[in-house]
Coordinates of N, CA and C in Angstrom, one line a residue:
Chain V
N1 N 1.5 -25.2 -5.9 CA 2.3 -24.0 -5.7 C 1.4 -22.9 -5.2
A2 N 1.8 -22.2 -4.1 CA 1.1 -21.1 -3.6 C 1.3 -19.8 -4.4
G3 N 2.4 -19.8 -5.2 CA 2.7 -18.6 -6.0 C 3.4 -17.5 -5.1
V4 N 2.8 -16.3 -5.0 CA 3.4 -15.2 -4.2 C 2.4 -15.0 -3.0
T5 N 3.0 -15.1 -1.8 CA 2.2 -14.9 -0.6 C 2.7 -13.7 0.1
Q6 N 1.7 -13.0 0.8 CA 2.0 -11.8 1.5 C 1.4 -11.9 2.9
T7 N 2.1 -11.4 3.9 CA 1.5 -11.2 5.2 C 1.9 -9.9 5.8
P8 N 1.0 -9.2 6.6 CA -0.4 -9.6 6.8 C -1.3 -9.2 5.6
K9 N -2.6 -9.5 5.7 CA -3.5 -9.0 4.7 C -4.0 -7.6 5.0
F10 N -4.1 -7.3 6.3 CA -4.6 -6.0 6.7 C -3.7 -5.5 7.9
Q11 N -3.5 -4.2 8.0 CA -2.8 -3.7 9.1 C -3.2 -2.2 9.3
V12 N -3.4 -1.9 10.6 CA -3.6 -0.5 11.0 C -2.4 -0.1 11.9
L13 N -1.8 1.0 11.6 CA -0.7 1.6 12.4 C -1.0 3.0 12.8
K14 N -0.4 3.4 13.9 CA -0.4 4.8 14.3 C 0.8 5.5 13.7
T15 N 0.7 6.8 13.4 CA 1.9 7.5 12.9 C 3.1 7.3 13.8
G16 N 4.2 7.0 13.2 CA 5.5 6.8 13.9 C 5.8 5.4 14.2
Q17 N 4.8 4.5 14.1 CA 5.1 3.1 14.4 C 5.8 2.5 13.2
S18 N 6.4 1.4 13.5 CA 7.2 0.6 12.4 C 6.5 -0.7 12.2
M19 N 6.8 -1.3 11.0 CA 6.3 -2.6 10.7 C 7.0 -3.1 9.5
T20 N 7.0 -4.5 9.3 CA 7.6 -5.1 8.2 C 6.5 -5.9 7.5
L21 N 6.4 -5.7 6.2 CA 5.5 -6.6 5.3 C 6.4 -7.7 4.8
Q22 N 5.8 -8.9 4.8 CA 6.6 -10.1 4.4 C 6.0 -10.5 3.0
C23 N 6.9 -11.0 2.2 CA 6.6 -11.6 0.9 C 7.4 -12.8 0.7
A24 N 6.8 -13.9 0.1 CA 7.5 -15.1 -0.2 C 7.0 -15.7 -1.5
Q25 N 7.9 -16.2 -2.3 CA 7.4 -16.9 -3.6 C 8.0 -18.3 -3.7
D26 N 7.3 -19.2 -4.3 CA 7.7 -20.6 -4.4 C 7.9 -21.0 -5.8
M27 N 8.2 -20.0 -6.7 CA 8.3 -20.3 -8.1 C 9.8 -20.3 -8.6
N28 N 10.7 -20.2 -7.6 CA 12.1 -20.1 -7.9 C 12.5 -18.9 -8.8
H29 N 11.7 -17.8 -8.6 CA 12.0 -16.7 -9.4 C 13.2 -15.9 -8.9
N30 N 13.9 -15.3 -9.9 CA 15.1 -14.5 -9.5 C 14.8 -13.1 -9.0
S31 N 13.8 -12.5 -9.6 CA 13.5 -11.1 -9.2 C 12.2 -10.9 -8.4
M32 N 12.3 -9.9 -7.5 CA 11.1 -9.7 -6.7 C 10.9 -8.2 -6.6
Y33 N 9.7 -7.7 -6.3 CA 9.3 -6.3 -6.4 C 8.3 -6.0 -5.3
W34 N 8.3 -4.7 -4.9 CA 7.3 -4.1 -4.1 C 6.7 -2.9 -4.8
Y35 N 5.3 -2.9 -4.9 CA 4.6 -1.8 -5.4 C 3.6 -1.3 -4.4
R36 N 3.2 -0.1 -4.6 CA 2.0 0.4 -3.8 C 1.0 0.9 -4.8
Q37 N -0.3 0.8 -4.3 CA -1.4 1.2 -5.2 C -2.3 2.1 -4.3
D38 N -2.4 3.4 -4.7 CA -3.2 4.4 -4.1 C -4.6 4.4 -4.8
P39 N -5.6 4.9 -4.1 CA -6.9 4.9 -4.7 C -7.0 5.6 -6.1
G40 N -7.6 4.9 -7.0 CA -7.8 5.5 -8.4 C -6.5 5.5 -9.2
M41 N -5.5 4.8 -8.8 CA -4.2 4.9 -9.5 C -3.7 3.5 -9.8
G42 N -2.8 3.4 -10.7 CA -2.1 2.1 -11.0 C -1.0 1.9 -10.0
L43 N -0.3 0.8 -10.1 CA 0.7 0.5 -9.1 C 2.0 1.2 -9.4
R44 N 2.7 1.6 -8.4 CA 4.0 2.3 -8.5 C 5.1 1.5 -7.8
L45 N 6.2 1.4 -8.4 CA 7.3 0.6 -7.9 C 8.0 1.3 -6.7
I46 N 8.1 0.6 -5.6 CA 8.8 1.1 -4.4 C 10.3 0.7 -4.5
Y47 N 10.5 -0.6 -4.5 CA 11.9 -1.2 -4.5 C 11.8 -2.5 -5.3
Y48 N 12.9 -2.9 -5.9 CA 12.9 -4.2 -6.5 C 14.3 -4.9 -6.2
S49 N 14.3 -6.2 -6.4 CA 15.5 -7.0 -6.2 C 15.7 -7.8 -7.4
A50 N 16.7 -7.5 -8.3 CA 16.9 -8.2 -9.5 C 17.3 -9.6 -9.3
S51 N 18.1 -9.8 -8.2 CA 18.5 -11.2 -7.9 C 18.9 -11.2 -6.4
E52 N 19.1 -12.4 -5.9 CA 19.4 -12.6 -4.5 C 20.6 -11.8 -4.2
G53 N 20.5 -10.9 -3.1 CA 21.7 -10.2 -2.7 C 21.7 -8.8 -3.2
T54 N 20.8 -8.4 -4.1 CA 20.8 -7.0 -4.7 C 19.4 -6.4 -4.5
T55 N 19.4 -5.1 -4.2 CA 18.2 -4.3 -4.2 C 18.4 -3.0 -4.8
D56 N 17.3 -2.4 -5.4 CA 17.4 -1.1 -6.1 C 16.2 -0.3 -5.8
K57 N 16.3 1.0 -5.8 CA 15.1 1.9 -5.6 C 14.3 1.9 -6.9
G58 N 13.0 2.0 -6.7 CA 12.1 2.2 -7.7 C 11.6 3.7 -7.8
E59 N 10.4 3.9 -8.1 CA 9.8 5.2 -8.4 C 9.6 6.0 -7.1
V60 N 9.1 5.3 -6.0 CA 8.7 6.0 -4.8 C 9.3 5.3 -3.6
P61 N 10.7 5.3 -3.4 CA 11.3 4.6 -2.3 C 11.4 5.3 -1.0
N62 N 11.1 6.6 -0.9 CA 11.3 7.3 0.3 C 10.4 6.8 1.4
G63 N 11.0 6.6 2.6 CA 10.2 6.1 3.8 C 10.2 4.6 3.9
Y64 N 10.8 3.9 3.0 CA 10.8 2.4 3.0 C 12.3 1.9 2.9
N65 N 12.4 0.7 3.5 CA 13.6 -0.1 3.3 C 13.2 -1.5 2.9
V66 N 14.1 -2.3 2.3 CA 13.8 -3.6 1.9 C 15.0 -4.5 2.3
S67 N 14.6 -5.8 2.3 CA 15.7 -6.9 2.6 C 15.3 -8.1 1.7
R68 N 16.3 -8.5 0.9 CA 16.1 -9.8 0.2 C 16.8 -10.8 1.0
L69 N 16.0 -11.5 1.8 CA 16.5 -12.4 2.9 C 17.1 -13.6 2.2
N70 N 16.5 -14.1 1.2 CA 17.1 -15.2 0.4 C 16.3 -15.2 -0.9
K71 N 16.5 -16.3 -1.7 CA 15.8 -16.2 -3.0 C 14.3 -16.2 -2.9
R72 N 13.8 -16.7 -1.9 CA 12.3 -16.8 -1.8 C 11.7 -15.6 -1.2
E73 N 12.4 -14.9 -0.3 CA 11.7 -13.9 0.6 C 12.2 -12.5 0.3
F74 N 11.3 -11.5 0.3 CA 11.6 -10.1 0.1 C 10.7 -9.3 1.0
S75 N 11.3 -8.6 2.0 CA 10.5 -7.9 3.0 C 10.6 -6.4 2.7
L76 N 9.5 -5.7 3.1 CA 9.4 -4.2 3.0 C 9.2 -3.7 4.4
R77 N 10.0 -2.7 4.8 CA 9.9 -2.2 6.2 C 9.6 -0.7 6.1
L78 N 8.6 -0.3 7.0 CA 8.3 1.1 7.2 C 8.9 1.4 8.6
E79 N 9.9 2.3 8.7 CA 10.6 2.6 10.0 C 9.7 3.5 10.8
S80 N 9.1 4.5 10.2 CA 8.3 5.4 11.0 C 7.1 5.8 10.1
A81 N 6.0 5.1 10.3 CA 4.9 5.2 9.3 C 4.2 6.6 9.4
A82 N 3.8 7.0 8.2 CA 3.1 8.3 8.0 C 1.8 8.1 7.3
P83 N 0.8 8.9 7.5 CA -0.5 8.8 6.9 C -0.4 8.7 5.3
S84 N 0.6 9.3 4.8 CA 0.8 9.3 3.3 C 1.2 7.9 2.8
Q85 N 1.5 7.0 3.7 CA 1.9 5.6 3.4 C 0.7 4.7 3.4
T86 N -0.5 5.2 3.7 CA -1.7 4.5 3.7 C -1.9 4.1 2.2
S87 N -2.0 2.8 2.0 CA -2.1 2.3 0.6 C -2.3 0.8 0.6
V88 N -2.4 0.2 -0.6 CA -2.4 -1.2 -0.7 C -1.0 -1.6 -1.3
Y89 N -0.3 -2.5 -0.7 CA 1.0 -2.9 -1.1 C 1.0 -4.3 -1.7
F90 N 1.6 -4.4 -2.9 CA 1.7 -5.6 -3.6 C 3.1 -6.0 -3.8
C91 N 3.4 -7.3 -3.6 CA 4.7 -7.9 -3.9 C 4.5 -8.7 -5.2
A92 N 5.6 -8.8 -6.0 CA 5.5 -9.5 -7.2 C 6.9 -10.2 -7.4
S93 N 6.9 -11.2 -8.3 CA 8.1 -11.9 -8.6 C 8.1 -12.2 -10.1
S94 N 9.3 -12.4 -10.7 CA 9.5 -12.8 -12.1 C 10.7 -13.6 -12.2
E95 N 10.7 -14.4 -13.3 CA 11.9 -15.3 -13.6 C 13.1 -14.5 -13.9
A96 N 12.9 -13.4 -14.7 CA 14.0 -12.6 -15.2 C 15.1 -13.3 -15.9
L97 N 14.7 -14.2 -16.8 CA 15.7 -14.9 -17.6 C 16.0 -14.1 -18.9
R98 N 17.2 -14.1 -19.3 CA 17.6 -13.3 -20.5 C 16.8 -13.7 -21.7
G99 N 16.3 -12.8 -22.4 CA 15.5 -13.0 -23.6 C 14.0 -13.4 -23.3
G100 N 13.6 -13.5 -22.1 CA 12.2 -13.8 -21.8 C 11.4 -12.6 -21.6
T101 N 10.1 -12.8 -21.6 CA 9.1 -11.7 -21.5 C 9.2 -11.2 -20.1
D102 N 9.6 -12.0 -19.1 CA 9.7 -11.6 -17.7 C 8.4 -11.1 -17.1
T103 N 7.4 -11.9 -17.3 CA 6.1 -11.6 -16.7 C 6.2 -11.6 -15.2
Q104 N 5.6 -10.6 -14.6 CA 5.5 -10.5 -13.1 C 4.2 -11.1 -12.6
Y105 N 4.3 -11.9 -11.5 CA 3.2 -12.5 -10.9 C 3.0 -11.9 -9.5
F106 N 1.8 -11.5 -9.1 CA 1.5 -10.7 -8.0 C 1.0 -11.5 -6.8
G107 N 1.3 -11.0 -5.6 CA 0.6 -11.5 -4.4 C -0.7 -10.9 -4.2
P108 N -1.5 -11.3 -3.2 CA -2.8 -10.8 -3.0 C -2.9 -9.4 -2.4
G109 N -1.8 -8.8 -2.0 CA -1.8 -7.4 -1.4 C -2.0 -7.3 0.1
T110 N -1.5 -6.2 0.6 CA -1.7 -5.9 2.0 C -2.3 -4.5 2.1
R111 N -3.4 -4.4 2.8 CA -4.1 -3.1 2.9 C -3.6 -2.5 4.2
L112 N -2.8 -1.4 4.1 CA -2.2 -0.7 5.3 C -2.9 0.7 5.5
T113 N -3.3 0.9 6.7 CA -3.9 2.2 7.1 C -3.0 2.8 8.2
V114 N -2.6 4.0 8.0 CA -1.8 4.7 9.0 C -2.6 5.9 9.5
L115 N -2.9 5.9 10.8 CA -3.8 6.9 11.4 C -3.0 8.1 11.9
Chain W
A1 N 11.3 9.3 -19.6 CA 10.6 8.3 -18.8 C 9.3 7.8 -19.5
Q2 N 9.0 6.6 -19.4 CA 7.9 6.0 -20.0 C 6.6 6.4 -19.3
T3 N 5.5 6.6 -20.0 CA 4.2 6.9 -19.4 C 3.2 6.0 -20.1
V4 N 2.2 5.6 -19.4 CA 1.1 4.8 -19.9 C -0.2 5.5 -19.6
T5 N -1.1 5.7 -20.6 CA -2.3 6.4 -20.4 C -3.5 5.6 -20.8
Q6 N -4.5 5.5 -19.9 CA -5.8 4.8 -20.2 C -6.8 5.9 -20.1
S7 N -7.4 6.2 -21.2 CA -8.3 7.4 -21.3 C -9.7 7.1 -20.9
Q8 N -10.1 5.9 -20.6 CA -11.4 5.5 -20.2 C -11.5 5.1 -18.7
P9 N -11.9 6.0 -17.8 CA -11.9 5.6 -16.4 C -12.9 4.5 -16.1
E10 N -14.0 4.5 -16.8 CA -15.1 3.5 -16.6 C -15.7 3.1 -17.9
M11 N -16.1 1.8 -18.0 CA -16.9 1.3 -19.1 C -17.9 0.3 -18.6
S12 N -19.0 0.2 -19.3 CA -20.1 -0.7 -18.9 C -20.7 -1.3 -20.2
V13 N -20.8 -2.6 -20.2 CA -21.4 -3.3 -21.4 C -22.3 -4.4 -20.9
Q14 N -23.2 -4.9 -21.8 CA -24.0 -6.0 -21.4 C -23.3 -7.3 -21.7
E15 N -23.7 -8.3 -20.9 CA -23.1 -9.6 -21.0 C -23.2 -10.1 -22.5
A16 N -22.2 -10.8 -22.9 CA -22.0 -11.3 -24.3 C -21.6 -10.3 -25.3
E17 N -21.6 -9.0 -25.0 CA -21.1 -8.0 -25.9 C -19.6 -8.0 -26.0
T18 N -19.1 -7.3 -27.0 CA -17.7 -7.2 -27.2 C -17.3 -5.8 -26.7
V19 N -16.2 -5.6 -26.0 CA -15.8 -4.4 -25.5 C -14.3 -4.2 -25.7
T20 N -13.9 -2.9 -26.0 CA -12.5 -2.6 -26.3 C -12.0 -1.6 -25.3
L21 N -10.9 -1.9 -24.6 CA -10.3 -0.9 -23.7 C -9.1 -0.3 -24.3
S22 N -8.9 1.0 -24.2 CA -7.8 1.7 -24.9 C -6.6 1.9 -24.0
C23 N -5.4 1.9 -24.6 CA -4.2 2.2 -23.9 C -3.2 2.8 -24.9
T24 N -2.6 3.9 -24.5 CA -1.5 4.5 -25.2 C -0.3 4.6 -24.3
Y25 N 0.9 4.7 -24.9 CA 2.1 4.8 -24.1 C 3.1 5.6 -24.8
D26 N 4.1 6.1 -24.1 CA 5.1 6.9 -24.6 C 6.4 6.4 -24.3
T27 N 7.3 6.1 -25.2 CA 8.6 5.6 -25.0 C 9.5 5.9 -26.2
S28 N 10.8 6.0 -25.9 CA 11.8 6.1 -27.0 C 12.4 4.8 -27.3
E29 N 12.1 3.8 -26.6 CA 12.6 2.4 -26.8 C 12.0 1.8 -28.1
N30 N 12.8 0.9 -28.7 CA 12.3 0.2 -29.8 C 11.7 -1.2 -29.5
N31 N 12.4 -1.8 -28.5 CA 11.9 -3.1 -28.0 C 11.5 -3.0 -26.5
Y32 N 10.3 -3.6 -26.3 CA 9.7 -3.5 -24.9 C 8.6 -4.6 -24.9
Y33 N 8.0 -4.7 -23.7 CA 6.9 -5.6 -23.5 C 5.7 -4.8 -23.0
L34 N 4.5 -5.2 -23.4 CA 3.3 -4.6 -23.0 C 2.4 -5.7 -22.3
F35 N 1.6 -5.3 -21.3 CA 0.8 -6.3 -20.6 C -0.6 -5.6 -20.3
W36 N -1.6 -6.5 -20.2 CA -2.9 -6.1 -19.6 C -3.0 -7.0 -18.4
Y37 N -3.3 -6.3 -17.2 CA -3.6 -7.0 -16.0 C -5.1 -6.7 -15.6
K38 N -5.7 -7.7 -15.0 CA -7.0 -7.6 -14.5 C -7.0 -7.6 -12.9
Q39 N -7.7 -6.7 -12.3 CA -7.8 -6.7 -10.8 C -9.3 -6.7 -10.4
P40 N -9.8 -7.9 -10.1 CA -11.2 -8.0 -9.6 C -11.3 -7.5 -8.2
P41 N -12.5 -7.5 -7.7 CA -12.7 -6.9 -6.3 C -11.9 -7.6 -5.3
S42 N -11.4 -8.7 -5.5 CA -10.5 -9.4 -4.5 C -9.1 -8.7 -4.5
R43 N -8.9 -7.8 -5.4 CA -7.6 -7.0 -5.5 C -6.4 -7.8 -6.1
Q44 N -6.6 -9.1 -6.3 CA -5.5 -9.8 -6.9 C -5.2 -9.3 -8.3
M45 N -3.9 -9.1 -8.6 CA -3.5 -8.7 -10.0 C -3.3 -10.0 -10.8
I46 N -4.1 -10.1 -11.9 CA -4.1 -11.3 -12.7 C -3.6 -10.9 -14.1
L47 N -2.6 -11.6 -14.6 CA -2.2 -11.3 -16.0 C -3.2 -11.8 -17.0
V48 N -3.6 -10.9 -17.9 CA -4.6 -11.3 -18.9 C -3.9 -11.6 -20.2
I49 N -3.0 -10.8 -20.7 CA -2.3 -11.0 -22.0 C -1.1 -10.2 -22.0
R50 N -0.1 -10.6 -22.8 CA 1.2 -9.9 -23.0 C 1.6 -9.9 -24.5
Q51 N 2.4 -8.8 -24.8 CA 2.8 -8.6 -26.2 C 4.2 -8.2 -26.2
E52 N 5.0 -8.8 -27.0 CA 6.4 -8.4 -27.2 C 6.4 -7.4 -28.4
A53 N 7.1 -6.3 -28.2 CA 7.0 -5.2 -29.3 C 7.6 -5.6 -30.6
Y54 N 8.5 -6.6 -30.5 CA 9.2 -7.0 -31.8 C 8.3 -8.0 -32.6
K55 N 7.2 -8.4 -32.0 CA 6.3 -9.3 -32.7 C 5.2 -8.5 -33.4
Q56 N 5.1 -8.7 -34.7 CA 4.0 -8.0 -35.4 C 2.6 -8.6 -35.2
Q57 N 2.6 -9.9 -34.9 CA 1.3 -10.5 -34.7 C 0.7 -10.1 -33.4
N58 N -0.6 -9.8 -33.4 CA -1.3 -9.5 -32.2 C -1.5 -10.7 -31.3
A59 N -1.3 -10.5 -30.0 CA -1.4 -11.6 -29.1 C -2.9 -11.9 -28.8
T60 N -3.3 -13.2 -28.6 CA -4.6 -13.6 -28.3 C -4.6 -14.7 -27.2
E61 N -5.6 -14.6 -26.3 CA -5.7 -15.6 -25.3 C -7.2 -15.8 -25.1
N62 N -7.7 -16.9 -25.8 CA -9.1 -17.2 -25.7 C -10.0 -16.0 -26.1
R63 N -10.8 -15.5 -25.2 CA -11.7 -14.4 -25.6 C -11.0 -13.0 -25.6
F64 N -9.7 -13.0 -25.2 CA -9.0 -11.7 -25.1 C -8.0 -11.6 -26.2
S65 N -8.0 -10.4 -26.8 CA -7.0 -10.2 -27.9 C -6.6 -8.7 -27.8
V66 N -5.5 -8.4 -28.4 CA -5.0 -7.0 -28.4 C -4.9 -6.5 -29.9
N67 N -4.9 -5.2 -30.0 CA -4.6 -4.5 -31.2 C -3.4 -3.7 -30.9
F68 N -2.3 -4.2 -31.3 CA -1.0 -3.5 -31.1 C -0.6 -2.7 -32.3
Q69 N -0.5 -1.4 -32.2 CA -0.1 -0.5 -33.2 C 1.1 0.2 -32.8
K70 N 2.3 -0.3 -33.2 CA 3.6 0.2 -32.6 C 3.8 1.6 -33.0
A71 N 3.6 2.0 -34.3 CA 3.8 3.3 -34.7 C 3.0 4.3 -34.0
A72 N 1.8 4.0 -33.7 CA 0.9 4.9 -33.0 C 1.0 4.8 -31.5
K73 N 1.8 3.8 -31.0 CA 2.0 3.6 -29.6 C 0.7 3.3 -28.9
S74 N 0.0 2.4 -29.5 CA -1.4 2.1 -29.0 C -1.4 0.6 -28.7
F75 N -2.1 0.2 -27.7 CA -2.2 -1.2 -27.2 C -3.6 -1.4 -26.6
S76 N -4.6 -1.7 -27.4 CA -5.9 -1.8 -26.9 C -6.3 -3.3 -26.6
L77 N -7.2 -3.6 -25.7 CA -7.6 -4.9 -25.3 C -9.0 -5.1 -25.7
K78 N -9.3 -6.2 -26.5 CA -10.6 -6.5 -26.9 C -11.1 -7.8 -26.1
I79 N -12.3 -7.7 -25.5 CA -12.8 -8.8 -24.8 C -14.1 -9.2 -25.6
S80 N -14.1 -10.4 -26.1 CA -15.2 -10.9 -26.9 C -16.1 -11.7 -26.0
D81 N -17.4 -11.7 -26.3 CA -18.4 -12.6 -25.5 C -18.2 -12.3 -24.0
S82 N -18.3 -11.1 -23.6 CA -18.0 -10.7 -22.2 C -18.9 -11.5 -21.2
Q83 N -18.3 -11.8 -20.1 CA -18.9 -12.5 -19.1 C -18.9 -11.7 -17.8
L84 N -19.9 -12.1 -16.9 CA -20.0 -11.3 -15.6 C -18.7 -11.4 -14.8
G85 N -17.9 -12.5 -15.0 CA -16.6 -12.6 -14.3 C -15.6 -11.7 -14.8
D86 N -15.8 -11.0 -15.9 CA -14.9 -10.1 -16.5 C -14.9 -8.7 -15.8
T87 N -15.9 -8.5 -14.9 CA -16.0 -7.3 -14.2 C -14.8 -7.1 -13.3
A88 N -14.1 -6.0 -13.5 CA -12.8 -5.8 -12.8 C -12.2 -4.4 -13.2
M89 N -11.2 -4.0 -12.6 CA -10.3 -3.0 -13.1 C -9.3 -3.6 -14.0
Y90 N -9.0 -2.9 -15.1 CA -8.0 -3.4 -16.1 C -6.9 -2.4 -16.2
F91 N -5.7 -2.9 -16.0 CA -4.5 -2.0 -16.1 C -3.6 -2.4 -17.3
C92 N -3.3 -1.4 -18.0 CA -2.3 -1.6 -19.1 C -0.9 -1.3 -18.5
A93 N 0.1 -2.0 -18.8 CA 1.5 -1.8 -18.3 C 2.5 -2.0 -19.3
F94 N 3.6 -1.3 -19.1 CA 4.7 -1.2 -20.0 C 6.0 -1.7 -19.3
R95 N 6.9 -2.4 -20.0 CA 8.1 -2.7 -19.4 C 9.2 -2.7 -20.4
Q96 N 10.3 -1.9 -20.2 CA 11.4 -1.9 -21.1 C 12.2 -3.1 -20.9
I97 N 13.0 -3.4 -21.9 CA 13.8 -4.6 -21.9 C 15.1 -4.4 -21.2
Q98 N 15.7 -3.3 -21.4 CA 17.0 -2.9 -20.8 C 16.8 -2.0 -19.6
G99 N 17.7 -2.1 -18.7 CA 17.7 -1.2 -17.5 C 16.7 -1.6 -16.4
A100 N 16.1 -0.6 -15.8 CA 15.3 -0.9 -14.6 C 14.1 -1.9 -14.9
Q101 N 14.0 -2.9 -14.0 CA 13.0 -3.9 -14.2 C 11.7 -3.5 -13.6
K102 N 11.1 -2.5 -14.1 CA 9.8 -2.1 -13.4 C 8.7 -2.1 -14.5
L103 N 7.5 -2.3 -14.0 CA 6.3 -2.2 -14.8 C 5.8 -0.7 -14.6
V104 N 5.5 -0.1 -15.6 CA 4.8 1.2 -15.6 C 3.4 1.0 -15.9
F105 N 2.5 1.4 -15.0 CA 1.1 1.1 -15.1 C 0.3 2.4 -15.5
G106 N -0.8 2.1 -16.3 CA -1.7 3.2 -16.5 C -2.7 3.3 -15.3
Q107 N -3.6 4.3 -15.4 CA -4.4 4.6 -14.2 C -5.6 3.6 -14.1
G108 N -5.8 2.8 -15.1 CA -6.8 1.7 -15.0 C -8.2 2.1 -15.6
T109 N -8.9 1.1 -16.0 CA -10.3 1.3 -16.5 C -11.2 0.3 -15.7
R110 N -12.2 0.9 -15.1 CA -13.1 0.0 -14.4 C -14.2 -0.5 -15.4
L111 N -14.2 -1.8 -15.6 CA -15.1 -2.4 -16.5 C -16.2 -3.1 -15.7
T112 N -17.5 -2.8 -16.1 CA -18.6 -3.5 -15.5 C -19.4 -4.3 -16.6
I113 N -19.6 -5.6 -16.4 CA -20.4 -6.4 -17.3 C -21.8 -6.5 -16.6
N114 N -22.8 -6.1 -17.3 CA -24.2 -6.1 -16.8 C -24.9 -7.3 -17.3
P115 N -25.7 -8.0 -16.4 CA -26.5 -9.2 -16.9 C -27.6 -8.8 -17.8

């Protein structure tokens, strides 16, 4: 199993450009998440999808959109990139079974720079 | 809103020593989950250990153990017989059981194991 995979690993954008970060998991997990990590800080939740067909805002959703394409895939889109969105982006997934600890497993991250 | 605080930005110990990383949190919930994640230079977020708040017994995973003090809202991580490969950022994280499925992270502690 590959676990959680993310593409691309690195990306440089100019202000105003758009792009989509891709995430896929092969663990048959129900829930998926997008976080961002700024220098010297912990991760903050952008959006999450509790189950296929649903999405909800997290702590820092402004400037982003998401799509839960199917159970495996959860994409994050920046419509008009801004320098404040320079960060490392992590995708995660979890089983989300009732009564479980619901541990989240993370992808390797995407380092995004917006000039 | 829940908050997680890690008061030690950096720590450094010699190989084979024991080190304890501190974490405190604030919540009005009675049941929740707590986690320690490790982030080595590769940036991958790796689960180290997890604790369910309703369990009084402290979790252990090989050389890693926690000291969970629910009344004090404290969740420290002890690494015994530290190894060079333990060098990483360590993040404490909180997750409530009900409601929004997000992890709330602390700011992290940079741990260096010296040879």
